[in-house]
Coordinates of C-alpha atoms and ligand atoms in Angstrom, one line a residue:
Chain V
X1 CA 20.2 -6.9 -28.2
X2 CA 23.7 -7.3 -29.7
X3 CA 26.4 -5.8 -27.2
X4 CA 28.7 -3.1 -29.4
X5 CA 26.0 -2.6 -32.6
X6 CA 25.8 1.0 -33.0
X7 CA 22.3 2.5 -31.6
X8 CA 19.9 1.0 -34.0
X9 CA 16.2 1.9 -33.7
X10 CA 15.3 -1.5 -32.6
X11 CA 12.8 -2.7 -29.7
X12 CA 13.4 -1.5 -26.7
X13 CA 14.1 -3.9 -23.7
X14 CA 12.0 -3.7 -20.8
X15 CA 8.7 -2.6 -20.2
X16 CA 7.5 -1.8 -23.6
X17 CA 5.9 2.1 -24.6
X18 CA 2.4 2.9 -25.1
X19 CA 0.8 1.1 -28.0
X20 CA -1.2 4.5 -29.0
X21 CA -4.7 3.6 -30.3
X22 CA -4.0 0.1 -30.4
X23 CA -6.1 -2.9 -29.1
X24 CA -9.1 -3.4 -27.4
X25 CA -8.6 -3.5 -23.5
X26 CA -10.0 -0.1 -22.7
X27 CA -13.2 -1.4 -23.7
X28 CA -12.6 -5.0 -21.8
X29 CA -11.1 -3.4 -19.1
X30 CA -13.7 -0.5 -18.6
X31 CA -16.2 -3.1 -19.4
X32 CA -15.1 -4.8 -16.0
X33 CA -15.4 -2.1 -13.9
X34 CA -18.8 -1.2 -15.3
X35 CA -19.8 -4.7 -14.7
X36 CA -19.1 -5.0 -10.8
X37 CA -21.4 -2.7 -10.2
X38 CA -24.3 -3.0 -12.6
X39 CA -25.3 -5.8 -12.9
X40 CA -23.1 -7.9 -10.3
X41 CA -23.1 -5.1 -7.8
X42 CA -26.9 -3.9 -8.4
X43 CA -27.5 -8.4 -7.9
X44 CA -25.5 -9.2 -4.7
X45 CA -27.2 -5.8 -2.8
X46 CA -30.5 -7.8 -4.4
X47 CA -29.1 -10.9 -2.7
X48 CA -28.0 -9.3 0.8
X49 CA -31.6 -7.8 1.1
X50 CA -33.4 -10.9 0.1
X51 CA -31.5 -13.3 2.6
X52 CA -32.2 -10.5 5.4
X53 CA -35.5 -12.3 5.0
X54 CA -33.9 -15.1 6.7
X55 CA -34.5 -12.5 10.0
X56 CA -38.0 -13.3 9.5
X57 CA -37.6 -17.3 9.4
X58 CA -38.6 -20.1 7.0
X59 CA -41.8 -19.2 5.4
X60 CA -40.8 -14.8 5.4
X61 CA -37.6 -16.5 3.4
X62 CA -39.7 -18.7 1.0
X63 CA -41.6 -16.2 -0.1
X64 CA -39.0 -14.0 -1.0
X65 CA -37.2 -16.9 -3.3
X66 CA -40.6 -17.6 -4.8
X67 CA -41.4 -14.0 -5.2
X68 CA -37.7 -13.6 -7.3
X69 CA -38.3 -16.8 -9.0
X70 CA -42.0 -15.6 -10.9
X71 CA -40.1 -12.5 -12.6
X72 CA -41.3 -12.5 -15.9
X73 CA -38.4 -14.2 -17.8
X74 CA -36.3 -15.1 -14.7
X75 CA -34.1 -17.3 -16.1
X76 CA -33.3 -14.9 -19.5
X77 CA -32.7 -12.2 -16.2
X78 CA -31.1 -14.7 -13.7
X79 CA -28.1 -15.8 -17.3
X80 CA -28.4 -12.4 -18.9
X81 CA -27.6 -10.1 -15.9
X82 CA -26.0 -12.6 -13.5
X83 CA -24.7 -15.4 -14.6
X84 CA -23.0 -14.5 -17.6
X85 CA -21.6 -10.9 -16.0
X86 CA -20.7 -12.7 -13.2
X87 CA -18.6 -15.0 -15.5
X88 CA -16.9 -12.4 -17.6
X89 CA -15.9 -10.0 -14.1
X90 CA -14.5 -13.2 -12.8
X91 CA -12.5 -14.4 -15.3
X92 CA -11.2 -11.1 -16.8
X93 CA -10.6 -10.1 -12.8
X94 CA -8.5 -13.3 -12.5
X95 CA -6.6 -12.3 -15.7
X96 CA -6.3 -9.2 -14.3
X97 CA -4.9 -10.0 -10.8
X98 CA -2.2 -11.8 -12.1
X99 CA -0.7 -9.2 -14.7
X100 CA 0.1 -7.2 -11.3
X101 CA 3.6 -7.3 -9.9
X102 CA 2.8 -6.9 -6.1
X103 CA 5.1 -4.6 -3.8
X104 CA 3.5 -4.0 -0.4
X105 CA 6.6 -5.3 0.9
X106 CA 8.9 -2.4 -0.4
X107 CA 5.7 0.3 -0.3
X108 CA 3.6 -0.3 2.4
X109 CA 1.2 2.1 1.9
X110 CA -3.0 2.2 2.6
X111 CA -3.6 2.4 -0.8
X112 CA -1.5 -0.2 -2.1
X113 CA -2.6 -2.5 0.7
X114 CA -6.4 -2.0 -0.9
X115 CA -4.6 -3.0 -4.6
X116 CA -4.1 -6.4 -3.3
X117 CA -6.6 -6.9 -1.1
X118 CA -9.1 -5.8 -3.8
X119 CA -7.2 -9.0 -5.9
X120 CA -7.3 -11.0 -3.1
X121 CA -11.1 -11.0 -1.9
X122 CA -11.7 -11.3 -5.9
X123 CA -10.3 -14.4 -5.7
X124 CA -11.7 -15.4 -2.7
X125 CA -15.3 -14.6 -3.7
X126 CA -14.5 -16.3 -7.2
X127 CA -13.4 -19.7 -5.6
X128 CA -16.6 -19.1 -3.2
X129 CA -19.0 -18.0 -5.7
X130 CA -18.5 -21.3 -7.9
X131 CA -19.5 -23.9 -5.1
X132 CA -22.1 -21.7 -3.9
X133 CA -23.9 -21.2 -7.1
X134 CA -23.0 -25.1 -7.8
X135 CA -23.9 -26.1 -4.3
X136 CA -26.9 -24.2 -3.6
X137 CA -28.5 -23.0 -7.6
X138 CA -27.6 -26.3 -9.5
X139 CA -27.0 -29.5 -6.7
X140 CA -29.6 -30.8 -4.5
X141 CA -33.4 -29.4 -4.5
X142 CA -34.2 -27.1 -7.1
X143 CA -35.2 -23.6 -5.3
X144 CA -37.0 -22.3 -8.2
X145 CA -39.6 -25.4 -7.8
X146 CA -39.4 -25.8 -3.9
X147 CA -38.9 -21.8 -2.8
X148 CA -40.3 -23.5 0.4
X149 CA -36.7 -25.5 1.1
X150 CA -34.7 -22.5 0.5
X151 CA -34.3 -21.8 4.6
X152 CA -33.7 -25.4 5.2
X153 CA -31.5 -25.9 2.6
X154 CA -29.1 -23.2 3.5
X155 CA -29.0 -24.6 7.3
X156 CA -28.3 -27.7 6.4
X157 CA -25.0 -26.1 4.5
X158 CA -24.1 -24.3 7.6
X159 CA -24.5 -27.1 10.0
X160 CA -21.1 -27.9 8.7
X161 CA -18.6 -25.5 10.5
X162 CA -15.8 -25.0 8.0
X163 CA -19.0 -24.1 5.8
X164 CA -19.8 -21.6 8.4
X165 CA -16.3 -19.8 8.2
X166 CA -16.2 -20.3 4.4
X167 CA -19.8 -18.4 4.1
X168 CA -18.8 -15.8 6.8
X169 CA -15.3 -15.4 5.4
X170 CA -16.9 -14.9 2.1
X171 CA -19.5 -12.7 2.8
X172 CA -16.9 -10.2 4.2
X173 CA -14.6 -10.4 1.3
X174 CA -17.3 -9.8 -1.2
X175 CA -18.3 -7.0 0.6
X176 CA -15.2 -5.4 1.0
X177 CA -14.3 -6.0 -3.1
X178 CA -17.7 -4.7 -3.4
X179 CA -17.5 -1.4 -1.6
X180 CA -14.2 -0.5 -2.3
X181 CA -15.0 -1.5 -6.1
X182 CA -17.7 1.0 -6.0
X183 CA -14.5 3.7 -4.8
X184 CA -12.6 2.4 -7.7
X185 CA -15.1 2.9 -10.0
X186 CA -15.6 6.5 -9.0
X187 CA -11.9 7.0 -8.9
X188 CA -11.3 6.2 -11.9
X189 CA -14.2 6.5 -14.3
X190 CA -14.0 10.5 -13.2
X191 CA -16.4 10.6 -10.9
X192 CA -14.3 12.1 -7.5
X193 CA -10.4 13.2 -9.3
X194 CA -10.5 15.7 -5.7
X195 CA -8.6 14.4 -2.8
X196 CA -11.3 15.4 -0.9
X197 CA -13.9 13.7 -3.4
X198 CA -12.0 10.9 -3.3
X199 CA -11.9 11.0 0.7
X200 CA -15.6 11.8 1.4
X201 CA -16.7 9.0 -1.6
X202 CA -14.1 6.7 0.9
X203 CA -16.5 7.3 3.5
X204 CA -19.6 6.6 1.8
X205 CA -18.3 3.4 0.3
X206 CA -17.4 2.1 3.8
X207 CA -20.3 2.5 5.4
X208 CA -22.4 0.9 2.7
X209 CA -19.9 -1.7 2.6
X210 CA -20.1 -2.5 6.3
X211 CA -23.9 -2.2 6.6
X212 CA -23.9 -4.9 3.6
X213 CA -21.9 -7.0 5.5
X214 CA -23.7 -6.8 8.1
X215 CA -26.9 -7.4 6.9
X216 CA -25.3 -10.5 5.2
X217 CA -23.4 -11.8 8.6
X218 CA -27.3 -11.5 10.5
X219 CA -29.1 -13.6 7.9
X220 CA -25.9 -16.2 8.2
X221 CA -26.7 -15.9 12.0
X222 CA -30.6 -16.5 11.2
X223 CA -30.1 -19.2 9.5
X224 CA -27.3 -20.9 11.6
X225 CA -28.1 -20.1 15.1
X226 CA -31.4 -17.7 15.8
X227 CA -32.8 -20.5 18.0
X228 CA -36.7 -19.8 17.2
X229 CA -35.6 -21.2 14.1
X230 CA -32.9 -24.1 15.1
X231 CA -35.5 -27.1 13.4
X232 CA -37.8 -25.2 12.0
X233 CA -40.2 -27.2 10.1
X234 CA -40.6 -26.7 5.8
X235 CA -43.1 -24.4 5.4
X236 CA -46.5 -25.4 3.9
X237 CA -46.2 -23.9 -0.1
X238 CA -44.1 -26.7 -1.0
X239 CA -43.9 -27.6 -4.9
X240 CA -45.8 -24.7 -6.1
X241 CA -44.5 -24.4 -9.8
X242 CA -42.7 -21.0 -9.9
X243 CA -45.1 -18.1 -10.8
X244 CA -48.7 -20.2 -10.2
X245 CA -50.3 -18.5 -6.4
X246 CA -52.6 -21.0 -5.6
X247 CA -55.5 -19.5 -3.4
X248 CA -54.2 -17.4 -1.0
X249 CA -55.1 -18.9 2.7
X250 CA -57.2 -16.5 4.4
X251 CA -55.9 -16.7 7.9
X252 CA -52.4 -14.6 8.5
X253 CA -49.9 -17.4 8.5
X254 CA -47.3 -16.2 11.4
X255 CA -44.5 -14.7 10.6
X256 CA -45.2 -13.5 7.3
X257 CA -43.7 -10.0 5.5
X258 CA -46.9 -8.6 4.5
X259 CA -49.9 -9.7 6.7
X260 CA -52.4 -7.7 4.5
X261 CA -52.1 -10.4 1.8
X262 CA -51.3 -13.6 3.2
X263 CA -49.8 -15.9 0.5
X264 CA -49.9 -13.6 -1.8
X265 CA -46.8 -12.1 -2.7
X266 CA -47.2 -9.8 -6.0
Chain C
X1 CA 34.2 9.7 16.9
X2 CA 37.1 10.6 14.5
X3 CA 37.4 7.0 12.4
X4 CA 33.1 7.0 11.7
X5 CA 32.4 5.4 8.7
X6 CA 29.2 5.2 6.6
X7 CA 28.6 1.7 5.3
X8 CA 27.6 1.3 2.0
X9 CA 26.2 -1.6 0.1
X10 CA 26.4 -1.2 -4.4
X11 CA 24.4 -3.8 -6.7
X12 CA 26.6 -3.6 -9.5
X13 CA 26.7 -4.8 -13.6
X14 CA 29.2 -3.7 -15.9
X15 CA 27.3 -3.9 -19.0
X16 CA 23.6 -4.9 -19.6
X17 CA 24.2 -8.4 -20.2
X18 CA 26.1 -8.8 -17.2
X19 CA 24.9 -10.4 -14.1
X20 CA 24.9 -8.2 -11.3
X21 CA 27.4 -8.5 -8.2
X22 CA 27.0 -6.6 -4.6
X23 CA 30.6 -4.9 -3.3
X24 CA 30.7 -2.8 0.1
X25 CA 31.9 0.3 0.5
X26 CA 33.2 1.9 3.9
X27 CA 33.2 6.0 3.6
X28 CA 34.8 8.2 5.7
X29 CA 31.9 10.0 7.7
X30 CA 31.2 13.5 7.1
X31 CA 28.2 15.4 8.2
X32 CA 25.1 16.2 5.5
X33 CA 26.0 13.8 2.6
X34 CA 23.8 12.8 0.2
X35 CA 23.7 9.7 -2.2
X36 CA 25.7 11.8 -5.0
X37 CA 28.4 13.1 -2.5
X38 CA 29.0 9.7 -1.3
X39 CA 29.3 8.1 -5.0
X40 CA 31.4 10.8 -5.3
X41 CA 33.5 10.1 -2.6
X42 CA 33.6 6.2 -3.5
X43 CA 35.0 7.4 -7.3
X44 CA 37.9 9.1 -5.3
X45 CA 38.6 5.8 -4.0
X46 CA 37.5 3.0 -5.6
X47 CA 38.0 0.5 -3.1
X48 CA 36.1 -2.5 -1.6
X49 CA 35.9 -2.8 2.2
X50 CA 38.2 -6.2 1.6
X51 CA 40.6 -3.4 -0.3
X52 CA 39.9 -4.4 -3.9
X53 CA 40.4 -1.9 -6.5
X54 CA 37.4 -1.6 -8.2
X55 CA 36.0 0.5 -10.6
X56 CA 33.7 4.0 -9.8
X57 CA 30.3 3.7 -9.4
X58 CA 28.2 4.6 -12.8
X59 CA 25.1 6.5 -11.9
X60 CA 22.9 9.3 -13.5
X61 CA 23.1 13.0 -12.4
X62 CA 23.3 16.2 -13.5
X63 CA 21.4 19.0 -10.9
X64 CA 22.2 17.3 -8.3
X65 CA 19.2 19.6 -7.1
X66 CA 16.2 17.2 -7.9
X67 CA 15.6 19.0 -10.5
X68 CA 17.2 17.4 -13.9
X69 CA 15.3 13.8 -12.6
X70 CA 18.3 11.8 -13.3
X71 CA 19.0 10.2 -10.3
X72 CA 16.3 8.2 -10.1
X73 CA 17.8 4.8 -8.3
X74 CA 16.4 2.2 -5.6
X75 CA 17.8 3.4 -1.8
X76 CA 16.9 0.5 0.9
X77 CA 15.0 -1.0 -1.2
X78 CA 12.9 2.3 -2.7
X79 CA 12.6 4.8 -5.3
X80 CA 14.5 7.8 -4.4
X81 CA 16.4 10.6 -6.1
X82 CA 20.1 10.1 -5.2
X83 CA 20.4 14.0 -4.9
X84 CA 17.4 14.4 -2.3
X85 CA 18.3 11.5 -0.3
X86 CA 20.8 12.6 2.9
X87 CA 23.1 9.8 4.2
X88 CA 22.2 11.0 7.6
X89 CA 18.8 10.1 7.8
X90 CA 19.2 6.7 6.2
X91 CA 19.9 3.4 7.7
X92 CA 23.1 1.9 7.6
X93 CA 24.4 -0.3 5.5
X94 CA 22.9 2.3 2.8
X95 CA 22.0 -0.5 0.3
X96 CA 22.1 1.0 -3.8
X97 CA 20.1 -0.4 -6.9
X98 CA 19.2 0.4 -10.1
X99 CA 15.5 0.8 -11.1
X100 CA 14.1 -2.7 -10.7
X101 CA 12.0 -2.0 -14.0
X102 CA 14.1 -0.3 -16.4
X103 CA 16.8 -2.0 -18.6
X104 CA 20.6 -1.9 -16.7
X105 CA 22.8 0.0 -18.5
X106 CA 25.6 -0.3 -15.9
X107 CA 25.5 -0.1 -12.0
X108 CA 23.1 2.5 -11.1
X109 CA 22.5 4.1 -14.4
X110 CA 19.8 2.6 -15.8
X111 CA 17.9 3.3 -19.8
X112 CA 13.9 5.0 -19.4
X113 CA 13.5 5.9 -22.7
X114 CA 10.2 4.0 -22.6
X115 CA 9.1 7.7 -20.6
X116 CA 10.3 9.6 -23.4
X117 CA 8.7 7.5 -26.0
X118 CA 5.4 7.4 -24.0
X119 CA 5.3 11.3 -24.1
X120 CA 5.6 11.0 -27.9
X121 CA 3.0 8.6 -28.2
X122 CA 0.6 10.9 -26.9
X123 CA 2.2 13.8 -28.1
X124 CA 3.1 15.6 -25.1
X125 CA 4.1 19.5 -26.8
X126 CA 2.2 22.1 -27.5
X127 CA 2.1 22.2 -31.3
X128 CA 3.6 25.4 -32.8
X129 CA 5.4 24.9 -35.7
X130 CA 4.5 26.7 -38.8
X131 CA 5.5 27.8 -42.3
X132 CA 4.9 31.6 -40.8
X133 CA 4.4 33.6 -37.5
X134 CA 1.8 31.7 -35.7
X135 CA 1.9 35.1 -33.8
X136 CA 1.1 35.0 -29.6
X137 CA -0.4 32.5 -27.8
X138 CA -4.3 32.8 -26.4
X139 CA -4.2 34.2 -22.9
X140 CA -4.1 32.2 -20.2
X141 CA -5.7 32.8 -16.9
X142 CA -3.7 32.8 -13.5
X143 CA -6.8 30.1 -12.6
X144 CA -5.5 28.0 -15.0
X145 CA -2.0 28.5 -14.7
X146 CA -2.3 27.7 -10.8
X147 CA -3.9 24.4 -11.7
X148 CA -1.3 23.6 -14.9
X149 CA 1.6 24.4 -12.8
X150 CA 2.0 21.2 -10.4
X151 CA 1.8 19.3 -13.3
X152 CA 4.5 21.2 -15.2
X153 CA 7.2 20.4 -12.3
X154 CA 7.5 16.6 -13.6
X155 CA 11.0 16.0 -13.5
X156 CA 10.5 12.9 -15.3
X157 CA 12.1 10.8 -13.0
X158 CA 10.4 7.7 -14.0
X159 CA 10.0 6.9 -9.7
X160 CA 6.2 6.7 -10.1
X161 CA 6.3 3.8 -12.8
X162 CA 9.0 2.1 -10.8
X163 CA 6.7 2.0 -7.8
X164 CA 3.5 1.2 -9.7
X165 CA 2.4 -2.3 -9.5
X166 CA 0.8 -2.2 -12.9
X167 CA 3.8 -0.9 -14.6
X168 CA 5.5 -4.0 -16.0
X169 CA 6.3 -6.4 -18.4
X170 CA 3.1 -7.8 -18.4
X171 CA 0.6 -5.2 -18.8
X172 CA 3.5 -2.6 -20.5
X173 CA 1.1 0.0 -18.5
X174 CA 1.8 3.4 -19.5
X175 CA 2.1 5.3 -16.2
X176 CA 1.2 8.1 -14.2
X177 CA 3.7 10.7 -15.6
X178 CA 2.5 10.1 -19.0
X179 CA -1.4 10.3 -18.1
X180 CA -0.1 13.8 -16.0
X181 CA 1.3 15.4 -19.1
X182 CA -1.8 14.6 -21.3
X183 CA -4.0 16.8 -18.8
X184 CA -1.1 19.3 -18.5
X185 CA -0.8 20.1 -22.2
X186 CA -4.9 18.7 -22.8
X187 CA -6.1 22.3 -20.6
X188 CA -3.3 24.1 -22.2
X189 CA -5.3 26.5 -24.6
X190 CA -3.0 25.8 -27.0
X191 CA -1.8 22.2 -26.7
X192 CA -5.7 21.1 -26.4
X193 CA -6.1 21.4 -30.1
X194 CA -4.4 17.8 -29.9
X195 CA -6.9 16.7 -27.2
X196 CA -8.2 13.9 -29.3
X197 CA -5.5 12.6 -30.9
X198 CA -3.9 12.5 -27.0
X199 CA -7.4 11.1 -25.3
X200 CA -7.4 8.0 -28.2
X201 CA -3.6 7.4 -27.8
X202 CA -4.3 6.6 -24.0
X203 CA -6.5 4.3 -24.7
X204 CA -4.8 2.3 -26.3
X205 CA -3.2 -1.2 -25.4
X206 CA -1.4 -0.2 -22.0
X207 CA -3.0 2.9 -21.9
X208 CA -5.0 4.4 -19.2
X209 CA -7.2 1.6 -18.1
X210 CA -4.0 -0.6 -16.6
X211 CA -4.3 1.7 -13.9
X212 CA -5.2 -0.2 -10.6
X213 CA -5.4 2.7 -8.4
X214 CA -2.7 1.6 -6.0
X215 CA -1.8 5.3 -5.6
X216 CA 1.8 4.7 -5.0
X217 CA 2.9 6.9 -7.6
X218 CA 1.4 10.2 -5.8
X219 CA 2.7 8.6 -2.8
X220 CA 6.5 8.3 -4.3
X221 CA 6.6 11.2 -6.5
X222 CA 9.3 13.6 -5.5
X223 CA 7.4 17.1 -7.1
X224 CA 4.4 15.8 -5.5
X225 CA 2.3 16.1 -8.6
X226 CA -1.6 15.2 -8.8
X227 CA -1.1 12.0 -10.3
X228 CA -4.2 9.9 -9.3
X229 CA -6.6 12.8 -9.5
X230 CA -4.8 13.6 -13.3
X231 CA -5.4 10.1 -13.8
X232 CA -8.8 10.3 -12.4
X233 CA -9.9 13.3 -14.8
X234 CA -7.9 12.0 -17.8
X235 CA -9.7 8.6 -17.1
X236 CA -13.1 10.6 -18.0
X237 CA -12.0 12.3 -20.8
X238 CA -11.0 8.9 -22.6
X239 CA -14.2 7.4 -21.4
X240 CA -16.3 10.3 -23.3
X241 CA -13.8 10.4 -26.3
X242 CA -14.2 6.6 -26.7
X243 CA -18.0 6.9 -26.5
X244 CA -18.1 10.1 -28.7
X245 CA -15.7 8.2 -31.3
X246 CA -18.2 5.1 -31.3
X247 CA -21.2 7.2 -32.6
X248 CA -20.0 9.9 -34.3
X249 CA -16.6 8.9 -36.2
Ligands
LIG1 S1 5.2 12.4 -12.2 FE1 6.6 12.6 -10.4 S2 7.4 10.5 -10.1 FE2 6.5 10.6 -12.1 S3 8.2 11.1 -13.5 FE3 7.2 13.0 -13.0 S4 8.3 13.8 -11.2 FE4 8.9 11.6 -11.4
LIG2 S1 20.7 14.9 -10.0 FE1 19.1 16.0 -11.0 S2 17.4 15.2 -9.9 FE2 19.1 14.3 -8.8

């Protein structure tokens, strides 16, 4: 600090050395990485299969919802492994995205590219997630009591264009943190320390990546614009409390997932 | 051809405090410089391109054979050893800074004891002092020596922290050379008997986990050593420690 003292032992300037032992971010930070991919991971490939029911139109897409929503203890498993996760990754990843200092400009290299993009579509997906789960879990009609307005619900949302880019621009930035979180996490938990590992797991994590993606771009399309279902009516299982089957119909209602039981989901 | 110049460009600060100032240099051209020569050459004549005496450049060297890991400064803009960098491949003006992330001494010469205190903290020697003749070593296979050896040639530089993005004030993030001598002297069958005691010390604040995997430190390291896949196998070995410690200490 002072200009002429004689070379004291005092604290160094600049970036400061290791504090050995110290502290508890290895367990946060490890903590985060383990949570993208159970249980936030393990949920939004739960999500992106689910919505793929939107392929198969209103009632297919009901069921599904009402299906998920007579889980034993469904709302301990949607707060415990969802809501609460998802809460931690995204506020810790925030923290984390801003303690970077960012230099693609000087090194403009692949992997360095990924570093901020991997900041950046956490961002995105943050901002996204909270008006979706706002928009779509807590506003308007309650899914868990009216599975049967999921499908409608969700075109009404994407009647509005700049929904349509949000959901679409979403969809393929939580992908992308997604897949290439899954390479991070094998990175640097141990899992591929090869350069070949590392190359090959690249390869895996983009193709499961993009086949996510796409699967979540179709059901957007299913819902926005397949026209067999532009109008579609609300299917006929409207408020049936969550987890009570009434009588299952005995004629094969059309288009259903599993025409052996019709109406009957379990 | 006969009056050829290179054009160089100096960000400079007398003392730490200092703010910095930028003069211009004009060298006489001579084939196959590199950065030392041509600081060299400026400390013959220390004179602006307006023709202001000025003082010579200060800068770190010694090998001037990438070799000592001295040189370390930023070259248009990136981390480069002065030594290794030839004026004739570089755009001109040659633009010189110091480190971006390391406390200015003056000019170019710039303090990274926070390297050398990071190998301390995770005690980066092979332990072999004694009160008598620890005799020989355990023998070493050439398997092992073959994988060791990369990650003996760190040159300590400090270029792979510079170009980290998790290397800063902020996150005080260890870096890669530090994490590389941990699994050079951990598999050393002599050094691993403070395996432990190096596996907990990374995980401490700043420690391993800052790492975000931008990989420009294996990109930008000048002995090409295995940095992220040392970082990558380190990574696992704190993981286990942590999880072994938690039960069992
Ligand atoms: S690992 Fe490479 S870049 Fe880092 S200090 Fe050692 S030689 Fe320099
Ligand atoms: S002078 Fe020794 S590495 Fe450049």
């Amino acid at each position: 600090m002072a200009t002429a003292a004689p070379p004291a032992p005092t604290k160094i300037r600049g970036v400061q050395p290791l504090r050995a032992g110290v502290g508890h971010s290895f367990f946060w930070r490890r903590l985060h990485s383990l949570s993208g991919i159970v249980p936030i991971g393990a949920f939004l490939i739960e999500h992106i299969v689910s919505n793929y029911e939107t392929m198969n139109g209103p009632l297919a897409y009901a069921q599904q919802v009402k299906f998920l929503n007579a889980l034993p203890l469904v709302r301990v498993l949607e707060w415990g492994l969802i809501f609460i996760p998802l809460a931690f990754h995204a506020l810790y990843g925030v923290f984390i995205a801003f303690r970077g200092r960012v230099n693609v400009d000087v090194y403009p290299w692949a992997g360095n590219y990924a570093y901020v993009m991997q900041r950046v579509t956490g961002l995105i997906a943050f901002a996204y997630i909270i008006q979706h789960i706002w928009r779509q879990r807590f506003a308007g009609v309650s899914l868990p009591e009216n599975p049967a307005m999921a499908f409608h619900k969700v075109q009404v949302e994407l009647a509005n264009p700049w929904m349509l880019a949000i959901y679409v621009i979403a969809m393929i930035a939580t992908t992308w943190h997604f897949a290439y979180g899954i390479w991070l996490f094998a990175a640097k938990w141990g899992i591929t320390p090869g350069d070949r590992a590392r190359r090959r797991s690249g390869y895996v994590c983009t193709a499961f990546g993009a086949a996510l993606c796409v699967m979540g771009l179709l059901s957007i399309y299913a819902v926005a614009f397949k026209p067999e279902y532009r109008n579609a009516p609300i299917p006929n299982m409207s408020s049936q409390p969550a987890g009570v089957v009434e009588p299952a119909p005995t004629s094969v209602t059309p288009g259903t997932t599993n025409p052996t039981q019709p109406g009957e989901v379990r | 051809m006969a009056s050829r110049t290179i054009q160089v460009e100096i960000k400079r600060q007398s003392t730490p405090d200092h703010s910095s100032v930028t003069e211009k240099f004009e060298v006489p051209y001579r084939p196959n410089m590199n950065i030392t020569s041509l600081l060299g050459e400026i400390a013959l004549n220390p004179t602006t391109v307006d023709g202001k005496a000025t003082t010579p450049i200060t800068y770190d060297s010694n090998c001037l054979e990438e070799i000592c890991g001295s040189c370390a400064m930023l070259i248009n803009g990136k981390a480069r050893m002065a030594c290794s960098a030839l004026v004739d491949k570089l755009e001109q003006p040659i633009k010189l800074a110091p480190l971006s992330k390391f406390p200015v001494v003056r000019d170019l010469a710039v303090d990274r004891s926070v390297l050398f205190e990071n190998l301390k903290k995770v005690k980066a020697w092979v332990p072999i002092d004694g009160t008598y003749d620890l005799g020989s070593g355990p023998r070493q296979f050439p398997q092992l020596q073959e994988e060791l050896y990369p990650l003996s040639n760190c040159i300590s530089c400090t270029i792979c922290m510079e170009v980290c993005p998790q290397f800063n004030d902020a996150t005080g993030f260890v870096g890669a050379a530090t994490i590389a001598q941990v699994k050079l002297f951990n598999d050393n069958p002599t050094g691993r008997v403070l395996k432990e005691e190096r596996l907990r010390a990374l995980a401490g604040d700043g420690g391993i986990q800052e790492c975000g995997y931008a990989q420009n430190c294996v990109a930008a390291c000048p002995k090409q050593l295995p940095l992220t896949e040392a970082i990558s196998d380190v990574g696992r070995d704190v993981v286990i420690q942590q999880v072994k410690d938690f039960f069992v200490r």
